[in-house]
mmCIF file of C-alpha atoms in Angstrom:
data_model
loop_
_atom_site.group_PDB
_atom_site.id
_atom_site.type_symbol
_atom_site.label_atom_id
_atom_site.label_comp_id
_atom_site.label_asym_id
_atom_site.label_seq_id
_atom_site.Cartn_x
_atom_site.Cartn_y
_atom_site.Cartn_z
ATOM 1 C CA UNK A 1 15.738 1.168 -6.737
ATOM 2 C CA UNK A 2 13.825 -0.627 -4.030
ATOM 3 C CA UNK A 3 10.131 -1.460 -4.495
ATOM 4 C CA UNK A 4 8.567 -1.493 -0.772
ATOM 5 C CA UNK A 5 4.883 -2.389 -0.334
ATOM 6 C CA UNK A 6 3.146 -1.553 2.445
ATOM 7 C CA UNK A 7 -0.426 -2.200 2.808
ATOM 8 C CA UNK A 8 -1.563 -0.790 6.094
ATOM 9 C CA UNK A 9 0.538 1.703 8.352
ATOM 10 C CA UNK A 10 -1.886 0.324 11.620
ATOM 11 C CA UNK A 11 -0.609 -2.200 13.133
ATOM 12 C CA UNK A 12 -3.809 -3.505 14.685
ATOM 13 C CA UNK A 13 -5.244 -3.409 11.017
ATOM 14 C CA UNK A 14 -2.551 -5.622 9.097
ATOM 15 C CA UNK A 15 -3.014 -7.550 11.709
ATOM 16 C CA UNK A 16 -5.953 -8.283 10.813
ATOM 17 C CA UNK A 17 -5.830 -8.548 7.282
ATOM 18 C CA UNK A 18 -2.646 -10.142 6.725
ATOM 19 C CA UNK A 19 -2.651 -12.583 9.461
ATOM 20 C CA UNK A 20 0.953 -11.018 10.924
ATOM 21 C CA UNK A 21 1.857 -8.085 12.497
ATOM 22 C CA UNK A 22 3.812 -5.107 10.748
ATOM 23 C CA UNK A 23 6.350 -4.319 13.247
ATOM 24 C CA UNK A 24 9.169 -6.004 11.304
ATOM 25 C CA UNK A 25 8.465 -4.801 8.033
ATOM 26 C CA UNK A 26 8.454 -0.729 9.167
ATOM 27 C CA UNK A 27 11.740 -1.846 11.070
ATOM 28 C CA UNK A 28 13.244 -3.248 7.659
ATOM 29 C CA UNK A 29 12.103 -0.310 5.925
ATOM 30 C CA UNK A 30 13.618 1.971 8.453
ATOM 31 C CA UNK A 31 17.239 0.639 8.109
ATOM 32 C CA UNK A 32 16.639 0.357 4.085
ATOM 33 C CA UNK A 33 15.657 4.616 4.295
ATOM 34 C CA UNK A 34 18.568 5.034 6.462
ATOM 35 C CA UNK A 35 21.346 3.494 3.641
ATOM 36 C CA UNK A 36 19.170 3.872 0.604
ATOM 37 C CA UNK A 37 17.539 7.069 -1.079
ATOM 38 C CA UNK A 38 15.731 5.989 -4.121
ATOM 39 C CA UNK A 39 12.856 3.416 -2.426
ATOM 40 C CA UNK A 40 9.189 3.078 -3.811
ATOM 41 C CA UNK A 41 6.816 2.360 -1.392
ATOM 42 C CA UNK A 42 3.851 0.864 -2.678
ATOM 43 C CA UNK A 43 0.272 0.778 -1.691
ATOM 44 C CA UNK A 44 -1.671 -2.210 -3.460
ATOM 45 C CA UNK A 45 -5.564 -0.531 -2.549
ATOM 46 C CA UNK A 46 -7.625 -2.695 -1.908
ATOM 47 C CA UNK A 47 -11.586 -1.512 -2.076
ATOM 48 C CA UNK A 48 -12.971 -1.008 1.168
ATOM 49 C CA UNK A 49 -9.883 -2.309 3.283
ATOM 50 C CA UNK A 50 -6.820 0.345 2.708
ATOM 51 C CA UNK A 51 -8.202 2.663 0.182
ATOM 52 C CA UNK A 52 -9.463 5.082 2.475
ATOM 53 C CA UNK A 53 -8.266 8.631 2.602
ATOM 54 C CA UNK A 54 -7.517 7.291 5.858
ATOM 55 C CA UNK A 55 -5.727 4.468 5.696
ATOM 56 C CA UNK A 56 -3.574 6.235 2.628
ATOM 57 C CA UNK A 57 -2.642 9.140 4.969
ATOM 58 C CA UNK A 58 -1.689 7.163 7.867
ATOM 59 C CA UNK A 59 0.693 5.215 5.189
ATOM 60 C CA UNK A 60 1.836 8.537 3.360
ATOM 61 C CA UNK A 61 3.176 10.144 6.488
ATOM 62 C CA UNK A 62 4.493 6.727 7.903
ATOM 63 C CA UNK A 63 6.662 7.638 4.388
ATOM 64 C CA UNK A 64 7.326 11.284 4.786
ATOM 65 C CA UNK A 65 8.564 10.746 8.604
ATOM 66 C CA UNK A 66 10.985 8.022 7.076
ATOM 67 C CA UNK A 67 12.572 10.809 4.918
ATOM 68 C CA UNK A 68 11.219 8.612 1.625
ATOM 69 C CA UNK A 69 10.140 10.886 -1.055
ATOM 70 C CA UNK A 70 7.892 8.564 -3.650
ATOM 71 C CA UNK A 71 4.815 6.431 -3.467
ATOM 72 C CA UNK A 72 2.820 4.173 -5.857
ATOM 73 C CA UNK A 73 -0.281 3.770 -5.357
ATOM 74 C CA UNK A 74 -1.449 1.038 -7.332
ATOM 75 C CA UNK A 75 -5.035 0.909 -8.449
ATOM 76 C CA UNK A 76 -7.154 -2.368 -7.277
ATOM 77 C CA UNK A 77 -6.518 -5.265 -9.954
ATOM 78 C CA UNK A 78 -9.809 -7.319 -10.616
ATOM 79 C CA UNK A 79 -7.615 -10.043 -12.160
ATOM 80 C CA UNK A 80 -6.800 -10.890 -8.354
ATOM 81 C CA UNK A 81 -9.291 -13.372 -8.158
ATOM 82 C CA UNK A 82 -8.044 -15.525 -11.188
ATOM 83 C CA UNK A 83 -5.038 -16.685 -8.535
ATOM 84 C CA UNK A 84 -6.758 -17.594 -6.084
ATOM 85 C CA UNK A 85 -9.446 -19.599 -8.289
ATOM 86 C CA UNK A 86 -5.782 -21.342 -9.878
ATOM 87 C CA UNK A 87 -4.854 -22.420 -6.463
ATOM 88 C CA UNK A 88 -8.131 -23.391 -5.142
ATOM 89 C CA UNK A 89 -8.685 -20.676 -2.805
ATOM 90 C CA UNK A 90 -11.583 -19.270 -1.770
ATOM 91 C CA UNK A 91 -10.876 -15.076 -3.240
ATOM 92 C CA UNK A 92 -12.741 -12.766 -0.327
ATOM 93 C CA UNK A 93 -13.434 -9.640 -2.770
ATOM 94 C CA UNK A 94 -15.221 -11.552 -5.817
ATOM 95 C CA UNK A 95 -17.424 -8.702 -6.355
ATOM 96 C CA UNK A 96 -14.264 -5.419 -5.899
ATOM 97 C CA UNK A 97 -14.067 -3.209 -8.560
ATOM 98 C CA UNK A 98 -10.842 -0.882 -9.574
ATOM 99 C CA UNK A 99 -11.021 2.457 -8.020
ATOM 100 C CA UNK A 100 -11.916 5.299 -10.798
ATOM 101 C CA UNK A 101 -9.426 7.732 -11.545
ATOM 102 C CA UNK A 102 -11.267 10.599 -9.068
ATOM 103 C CA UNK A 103 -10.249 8.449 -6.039
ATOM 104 C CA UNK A 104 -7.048 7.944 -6.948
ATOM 105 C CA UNK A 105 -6.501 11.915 -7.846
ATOM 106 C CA UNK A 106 -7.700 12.425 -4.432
ATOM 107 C CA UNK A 107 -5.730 9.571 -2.884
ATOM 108 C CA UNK A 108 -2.685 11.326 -4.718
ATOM 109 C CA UNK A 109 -3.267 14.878 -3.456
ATOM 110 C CA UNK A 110 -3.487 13.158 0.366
ATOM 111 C CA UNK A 111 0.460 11.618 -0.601
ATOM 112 C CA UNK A 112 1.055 15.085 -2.055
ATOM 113 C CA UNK A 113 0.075 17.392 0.972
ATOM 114 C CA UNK A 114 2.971 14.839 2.746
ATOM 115 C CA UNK A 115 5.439 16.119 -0.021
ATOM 116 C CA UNK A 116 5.815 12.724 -1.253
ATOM 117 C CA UNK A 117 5.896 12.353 -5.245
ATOM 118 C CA UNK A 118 3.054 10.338 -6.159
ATOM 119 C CA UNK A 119 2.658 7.835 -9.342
ATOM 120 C CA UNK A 120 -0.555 5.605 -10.033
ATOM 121 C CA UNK A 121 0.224 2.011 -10.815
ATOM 122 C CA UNK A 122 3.068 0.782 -11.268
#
């Protein structure tokens, strides 16, 4: 079992967010699909940046076109922040709250239309 997160499918967008480009990770993931049958790929949301019905579509078929058949979306965790405080960083989503369980049954049914299996959390 291989547990792959991915947190944006746009390139421009991790970018962004992340600091580095995604490029290499989808390549990795592409040769791990192509010898390996049973990977996760996870999608950490993140309020406001990836949660979208969007952003979780673009990532869902990224999945599907891969031949990958599960994804794990994982609900927001508002314990984030404690790590950052613990190393004296400054945490840029103080005030983000977990996404309620209609969102995530709608992010789901997005993964689902893909024919991925879905699970929440992880």
């Amino acid at each position: 079992l291989f547990l792959y997160d991915v947190k944006f499918a746009d390139a421009a967008d991790h970018k962004e967010y992340t600091g580095v480009d995604n490029r290499v990770i989808f390549e990795n993931l592409r040769k791990l699909a192509a010898s390996h049958s049973d990977i996760h790929v996870r999608v950490p949301c993140i309020p406001g940046l990836n949660d979208s019905p969007q952003q979780i579509a673009a990532v869902s078929r990224l999945a599907a076109t891969m031949g990958l058949s599960q994804i794990v979306l994982l609900p927001y965790n508002s314990a984030a922040g404690a790590k950052y405080e613990w190393l004296g960083c400054d945490f840029a989503l103080p005030n983000a709250a977990r996404q309620d369980d209609e969102t995530l049954a709608e992010l789901a049914a997005i993964c689902r239309q893909d024919g991925l299996q879905v699970q929440i959390g992880g």
